[in-house]
Amino acid sequence: MEIELKLSLAPQDAAALRRHPLLAGGTPVRKQLHSTYLDTPAWDLLRRRVALRVRKAGRQWLQTLKAEAASVGALTSRPEWECELPRGHHDLGRLPPEALRHLDGIDTRLIGPAFTTAFRRTAWLVERDGASMEVALDEGEVRAGADALPLCELEIELKSGPPLVLFDLALALLADLPMGVEPRSKAMRGYALAGAVRPAPVKAVAPDLRGCTDAGQAWRALAEAALAQMVGNVPGFLQTPEENEYLHQLRVGARRLSAVAGLAPTLGMPEPAWTEGLKALMDGLNAARDWDVFLAEVLPRVESALADAPLGAPTRRQLARAAARARGGAQAAVAGAGFTALVLAIGRDLAGEPPAGGAVADWAAECLEARWRRLCKRGKDFQHQDALRRHRLRIAAKRMRYTADALAGLFDRPDKFLGRLAALQDRLGAGQDAVMAGRLMTGLGTRSPQVLFDAGRIAGVLAAGMPAHGSSGGKAWRALLAARPFWPRAAQAEGRQT
């Protein structure tokens, strides 16, 4: 089983890494590595989530098969089988039966070259706190046909000892070197370059909690899934920020992670130390997301209402500049060393022993009940709530939904409740989007009379629509109250809510 951390760094920082004091204890081993990744014309291995490569290291040829990887933040673990080859052609007969089982049903006669990687590896063996690790700096490229993608990344692979030491070493290096999170394997980048996959935002996937032995293990599985979603959207957001869904799903992952952190006290432990860093990250992303929603969803409705007197060109330019500034700030927050340190801190926490807990279903029901009571408290006197109270209700609804989506698989017939909860969140979100858009107009910071005039018109249209948002939100709230919660509830709790 391969367990490693993967981090990216700028090519100009590679020399500083090679001189770092933490790597000064041993003699580095340098190799030129050339790998050919193989698949069928229909990409059958990719669909099976298997990577097969033939690598030349010096005069040696190696064949490696890696099965589906489990990635949590920067940490990756995967089953791996490796064997020597007499020449540079794959020979599946040299793999053990447990490896070949991953190729069952695939016509292996069709397997051939798909793309290549070529890089120089500088590797150090580091002994630290009872662990042995290989620290490898890879500099080169991934190539598919005439297209190439540069590589400059650091891999820290655990040879023996506790995985926590991987994070400690990475954090120590990060204190002196700016490094980023790289959730994609070289193989996945090669497949994308070859056109086998189209990069897409990573959406939430609820882990199967039925196989968890206790509540502590389930809590960790939820946190790992949320962290994987958050980190999985980072490359897309940094490389194609104009595709709004990357930022949206990145924030959803962060909010899911925050919701899971809020469940820590139910297991008798304090909220994780990284919660504050996560909150700061979300604060840094909010402005960019608010502008995305405004330009993509709110402004078209406003322009429809103002069709007889369209917004002026200076106003459009001002809005675009404000959105670009917010997006740039969000990218800086994700690309910086602070984000990498946050991901490593969370990963280190989750790599340790999970907290002790009782039966998973009982714990889940208690968590859902607590979130439901808080939501009901926030929703009291719905029709007379001001914008601040509606915002707090919306936050409670989000937390309820993240928790319910994650834990629903443990119970029967959750769909009706989940559907009505999603509808409430959507209605509350529409009202909050209008409120936020008004704030964005107020904060434009312009002296242009035309832009100020148009901003006032936009705010007026939004204010006129607020009663309709409140009415639809009220209907969604009453519909949710009429839906029966899908988790088992104590008799006294049932009585309090009916």
PDB file of N, CA and C in Angstrom, residues 147-201:
ATOM      1  N   ASP A 147       0.881  17.688 -27.248  1.00  0.00           N
ATOM      2  CA  ASP A 147       0.569  18.544 -26.100  1.00  0.00           C
ATOM      3  C   ASP A 147       1.403  18.137 -24.888  1.00  0.00           C
ATOM      4  N   ALA A 148       1.851  19.134 -24.145  1.00  0.00           N
ATOM      5  CA  ALA A 148       2.671  18.871 -22.962  1.00  0.00           C
ATOM      6  C   ALA A 148       2.217  19.750 -21.811  1.00  0.00           C
ATOM      7  N   LEU A 149       2.403  19.240 -20.587  1.00  0.00           N
ATOM      8  CA  LEU A 149       2.047  19.952 -19.363  1.00  0.00           C
ATOM      9  C   LEU A 149       3.249  19.881 -18.431  1.00  0.00           C
ATOM     10  N   PRO A 150       3.755  21.034 -17.945  1.00  0.00           N
ATOM     11  CA  PRO A 150       4.943  20.988 -17.081  1.00  0.00           C
ATOM     12  C   PRO A 150       4.625  20.381 -15.714  1.00  0.00           C
ATOM     13  N   LEU A 151       5.637  19.755 -15.127  1.00  0.00           N
ATOM     14  CA  LEU A 151       5.543  19.149 -13.797  1.00  0.00           C
ATOM     15  C   LEU A 151       6.597  19.745 -12.884  1.00  0.00           C
ATOM     16  N   CYS A 152       6.209  20.118 -11.682  1.00  0.00           N
ATOM     17  CA  CYS A 152       7.162  20.456 -10.631  1.00  0.00           C
ATOM     18  C   CYS A 152       6.440  20.208  -9.325  1.00  0.00           C
ATOM     19  N   GLU A 153       6.737  19.103  -8.683  1.00  0.00           N
ATOM     20  CA  GLU A 153       5.981  18.721  -7.494  1.00  0.00           C
ATOM     21  C   GLU A 153       6.841  17.917  -6.530  1.00  0.00           C
ATOM     22  N   LEU A 154       6.343  17.881  -5.308  1.00  0.00           N
ATOM     23  CA  LEU A 154       7.030  17.182  -4.237  1.00  0.00           C
ATOM     24  C   LEU A 154       6.157  16.035  -3.767  1.00  0.00           C
ATOM     25  N   GLU A 155       6.744  14.850  -3.671  1.00  0.00           N
ATOM     26  CA  GLU A 155       6.048  13.687  -3.119  1.00  0.00           C
ATOM     27  C   GLU A 155       6.796  13.218  -1.883  1.00  0.00           C
ATOM     28  N   ILE A 156       6.068  13.019  -0.802  1.00  0.00           N
ATOM     29  CA  ILE A 156       6.644  12.481   0.426  1.00  0.00           C
ATOM     30  C   ILE A 156       5.967  11.147   0.672  1.00  0.00           C
ATOM     31  N   GLU A 157       6.704  10.065   0.478  1.00  0.00           N
ATOM     32  CA  GLU A 157       6.136   8.720   0.591  1.00  0.00           C
ATOM     33  C   GLU A 157       6.592   8.064   1.877  1.00  0.00           C
ATOM     34  N   LEU A 158       5.654   7.486   2.579  1.00  0.00           N
ATOM     35  CA  LEU A 158       5.944   6.801   3.844  1.00  0.00           C
ATOM     36  C   LEU A 158       6.510   5.410   3.550  1.00  0.00           C
ATOM     37  N   LYS A 159       7.703   5.148   4.073  1.00  0.00           N
ATOM     38  CA  LYS A 159       8.301   3.828   3.955  1.00  0.00           C
ATOM     39  C   LYS A 159       7.995   2.970   5.173  1.00  0.00           C
ATOM     40  N   SER A 160       8.039   3.583   6.346  1.00  0.00           N
ATOM     41  CA  SER A 160       7.688   2.889   7.587  1.00  0.00           C
ATOM     42  C   SER A 160       7.389   3.934   8.648  1.00  0.00           C
ATOM     43  N   GLY A 161       6.553   3.545   9.619  1.00  0.00           N
ATOM     44  CA  GLY A 161       6.236   4.456  10.704  1.00  0.00           C
ATOM     45  C   GLY A 161       4.852   5.056  10.574  1.00  0.00           C
ATOM     46  N   PRO A 162       4.482   5.949  11.500  1.00  0.00           N
ATOM     47  CA  PRO A 162       3.139   6.539  11.503  1.00  0.00           C
ATOM     48  C   PRO A 162       2.975   7.597  10.422  1.00  0.00           C
ATOM     49  N   PRO A 163       1.807   7.637   9.750  1.00  0.00           N
ATOM     50  CA  PRO A 163       1.607   8.620   8.674  1.00  0.00           C
ATOM     51  C   PRO A 163       1.574  10.062   9.163  1.00  0.00           C
ATOM     52  N   LEU A 164       1.347  10.293  10.446  1.00  0.00           N
ATOM     53  CA  LEU A 164       1.311  11.662  10.954  1.00  0.00           C
ATOM     54  C   LEU A 164       2.623  12.396  10.685  1.00  0.00           C
ATOM     55  N   VAL A 165       3.721  11.649  10.660  1.00  0.00           N
ATOM     56  CA  VAL A 165       5.028  12.279  10.473  1.00  0.00           C
ATOM     57  C   VAL A 165       5.149  12.867   9.069  1.00  0.00           C
ATOM     58  N   LEU A 166       4.427  12.303   8.081  1.00  0.00           N
ATOM     59  CA  LEU A 166       4.409  12.882   6.746  1.00  0.00           C
ATOM     60  C   LEU A 166       3.942  14.339   6.799  1.00  0.00           C
ATOM     61  N   PHE A 167       2.883  14.561   7.562  1.00  0.00           N
ATOM     62  CA  PHE A 167       2.325  15.911   7.660  1.00  0.00           C
ATOM     63  C   PHE A 167       3.270  16.839   8.418  1.00  0.00           C
ATOM     64  N   ASP A 168       3.899  16.313   9.459  1.00  0.00           N
ATOM     65  CA  ASP A 168       4.826  17.148  10.225  1.00  0.00           C
ATOM     66  C   ASP A 168       5.985  17.622   9.357  1.00  0.00           C
ATOM     67  N   LEU A 169       6.514  16.728   8.541  1.00  0.00           N
ATOM     68  CA  LEU A 169       7.612  17.104   7.659  1.00  0.00           C
ATOM     69  C   LEU A 169       7.138  18.106   6.605  1.00  0.00           C
ATOM     70  N   ALA A 170       5.964  17.860   6.025  1.00  0.00           N
ATOM     71  CA  ALA A 170       5.440  18.766   5.010  1.00  0.00           C
ATOM     72  C   ALA A 170       5.201  20.164   5.587  1.00  0.00           C
ATOM     73  N   LEU A 171       4.656  20.231   6.802  1.00  0.00           N
ATOM     74  CA  LEU A 171       4.416  21.530   7.431  1.00  0.00           C
ATOM     75  C   LEU A 171       5.731  22.246   7.739  1.00  0.00           C
ATOM     76  N   ALA A 172       6.748  21.477   8.125  1.00  0.00           N
ATOM     77  CA  ALA A 172       8.054  22.082   8.401  1.00  0.00           C
ATOM     78  C   ALA A 172       8.666  22.658   7.116  1.00  0.00           C
ATOM     79  N   LEU A 173       8.534  21.952   6.009  1.00  0.00           N
ATOM     80  CA  LEU A 173       9.033  22.461   4.722  1.00  0.00           C
ATOM     81  C   LEU A 173       8.217  23.668   4.270  1.00  0.00           C
ATOM     82  N   LEU A 174       6.907  23.620   4.506  1.00  0.00           N
ATOM     83  CA  LEU A 174       6.027  24.703   4.079  1.00  0.00           C
ATOM     84  C   LEU A 174       6.346  26.006   4.797  1.00  0.00           C
ATOM     85  N   ALA A 175       6.886  25.908   5.996  1.00  0.00           N
ATOM     86  CA  ALA A 175       7.234  27.125   6.736  1.00  0.00           C
ATOM     87  C   ALA A 175       8.287  27.952   6.002  1.00  0.00           C
ATOM     88  N   ASP A 176       9.071  27.303   5.139  1.00  0.00           N
ATOM     89  CA  ASP A 176      10.141  28.014   4.424  1.00  0.00           C
ATOM     90  C   ASP A 176       9.923  28.092   2.916  1.00  0.00           C
ATOM     91  N   LEU A 177       9.034  27.253   2.396  1.00  0.00           N
ATOM     92  CA  LEU A 177       8.832  27.185   0.948  1.00  0.00           C
ATOM     93  C   LEU A 177       7.352  27.295   0.611  1.00  0.00           C
ATOM     94  N   PRO A 178       6.972  28.164  -0.330  1.00  0.00           N
ATOM     95  CA  PRO A 178       5.568  28.206  -0.749  1.00  0.00           C
ATOM     96  C   PRO A 178       5.227  26.982  -1.592  1.00  0.00           C
ATOM     97  N   MET A 179       4.250  26.216  -1.125  1.00  0.00           N
ATOM     98  CA  MET A 179       3.824  25.025  -1.859  1.00  0.00           C
ATOM     99  C   MET A 179       2.306  24.997  -1.913  1.00  0.00           C
ATOM    100  N   GLY A 180       1.786  24.362  -2.941  1.00  0.00           N
ATOM    101  CA  GLY A 180       0.351  24.266  -3.108  1.00  0.00           C
ATOM    102  C   GLY A 180      -0.118  22.830  -2.991  1.00  0.00           C
ATOM    103  N   VAL A 181      -1.426  22.664  -2.907  1.00  0.00           N
ATOM    104  CA  VAL A 181      -2.033  21.339  -2.839  1.00  0.00           C
ATOM    105  C   VAL A 181      -2.230  20.818  -4.255  1.00  0.00           C
ATOM    106  N   GLU A 182      -1.871  19.566  -4.510  1.00  0.00           N
ATOM    107  CA  GLU A 182      -2.047  18.953  -5.816  1.00  0.00           C
ATOM    108  C   GLU A 182      -2.782  17.622  -5.644  1.00  0.00           C
ATOM    109  N   PRO A 183      -4.120  17.625  -5.805  1.00  0.00           N
ATOM    110  CA  PRO A 183      -4.873  16.384  -5.585  1.00  0.00           C
ATOM    111  C   PRO A 183      -4.831  15.428  -6.764  1.00  0.00           C
ATOM    112  N   ARG A 184      -4.325  15.873  -7.915  1.00  0.00           N
ATOM    113  CA  ARG A 184      -4.368  15.033  -9.118  1.00  0.00           C
ATOM    114  C   ARG A 184      -3.076  14.232  -9.278  1.00  0.00           C
ATOM    115  N   SER A 185      -3.225  12.971  -9.586  1.00  0.00           N
ATOM    116  CA  SER A 185      -2.055  12.154  -9.893  1.00  0.00           C
ATOM    117  C   SER A 185      -1.510  12.544 -11.256  1.00  0.00           C
ATOM    118  N   LYS A 186      -0.276  12.134 -11.528  1.00  0.00           N
ATOM    119  CA  LYS A 186       0.283  12.360 -12.861  1.00  0.00           C
ATOM    120  C   LYS A 186      -0.566  11.655 -13.909  1.00  0.00           C
ATOM    121  N   ALA A 187      -1.074  10.479 -13.559  1.00  0.00           N
ATOM    122  CA  ALA A 187      -1.897   9.730 -14.508  1.00  0.00           C
ATOM    123  C   ALA A 187      -3.170  10.497 -14.862  1.00  0.00           C
ATOM    124  N   MET A 188      -3.836  11.082 -13.878  1.00  0.00           N
ATOM    125  CA  MET A 188      -5.073  11.800 -14.166  1.00  0.00           C
ATOM    126  C   MET A 188      -4.806  13.042 -15.015  1.00  0.00           C
ATOM    127  N   ARG A 189      -3.676  13.698 -14.775  1.00  0.00           N
ATOM    128  CA  ARG A 189      -3.334  14.845 -15.621  1.00  0.00           C
ATOM    129  C   ARG A 189      -3.021  14.390 -17.040  1.00  0.00           C
ATOM    130  N   GLY A 190      -2.401  13.230 -17.162  1.00  0.00           N
ATOM    131  CA  GLY A 190      -2.130  12.696 -18.493  1.00  0.00           C
ATOM    132  C   GLY A 190      -3.396  12.318 -19.231  1.00  0.00           C
ATOM    133  N   TYR A 191      -4.324  11.697 -18.537  1.00  0.00           N
ATOM    134  CA  TYR A 191      -5.591  11.340 -19.170  1.00  0.00           C
ATOM    135  C   TYR A 191      -6.336  12.584 -19.645  1.00  0.00           C
ATOM    136  N   ALA A 192      -6.310  13.641 -18.828  1.00  0.00           N
ATOM    137  CA  ALA A 192      -6.975  14.880 -19.233  1.00  0.00           C
ATOM    138  C   ALA A 192      -6.304  15.478 -20.467  1.00  0.00           C
ATOM    139  N   LEU A 193      -4.974  15.431 -20.485  1.00  0.00           N
ATOM    140  CA  LEU A 193      -4.235  15.974 -21.624  1.00  0.00           C
ATOM    141  C   LEU A 193      -4.515  15.164 -22.891  1.00  0.00           C
ATOM    142  N   ALA A 194      -4.718  13.855 -22.718  1.00  0.00           N
ATOM    143  CA  ALA A 194      -4.997  12.986 -23.867  1.00  0.00           C
ATOM    144  C   ALA A 194      -6.445  13.080 -24.329  1.00  0.00           C
ATOM    145  N   GLY A 195      -7.277  13.815 -23.587  1.00  0.00           N
ATOM    146  CA  GLY A 195      -8.675  13.972 -23.971  1.00  0.00           C
ATOM    147  C   GLY A 195      -9.569  12.840 -23.513  1.00  0.00           C
ATOM    148  N   ALA A 196      -9.057  11.966 -22.648  1.00  0.00           N
ATOM    149  CA  ALA A 196      -9.874  10.855 -22.163  1.00  0.00           C
ATOM    150  C   ALA A 196     -10.889  11.316 -21.139  1.00  0.00           C
ATOM    151  N   VAL A 197     -10.563  12.358 -20.412  1.00  0.00           N
ATOM    152  CA  VAL A 197     -11.492  12.913 -19.425  1.00  0.00           C
ATOM    153  C   VAL A 197     -11.544  14.421 -19.609  1.00  0.00           C
ATOM    154  N   ARG A 198     -12.675  14.970 -19.307  1.00  0.00           N
ATOM    155  CA  ARG A 198     -12.825  16.421 -19.327  1.00  0.00           C
ATOM    156  C   ARG A 198     -12.896  16.886 -17.882  1.00  0.00           C
ATOM    157  N   PRO A 199     -11.972  17.731 -17.453  1.00  0.00           N
ATOM    158  CA  PRO A 199     -12.014  18.196 -16.070  1.00  0.00           C
ATOM    159  C   PRO A 199     -13.365  18.811 -15.741  1.00  0.00           C
ATOM    160  N   ALA A 200     -13.881  18.497 -14.564  1.00  0.00           N
ATOM    161  CA  ALA A 200     -15.197  18.980 -14.151  1.00  0.00           C
ATOM    162  C   ALA A 200     -15.177  19.217 -12.647  1.00  0.00           C
ATOM    163  N   PRO A 201     -16.039  20.107 -12.169  1.00  0.00           N
ATOM    164  CA  PRO A 201     -16.115  20.342 -10.723  1.00  0.00           C
ATOM    165  C   PRO A 201     -16.428  19.063  -9.960  1.00  0.00           C
TER     166      PRO A 201
END
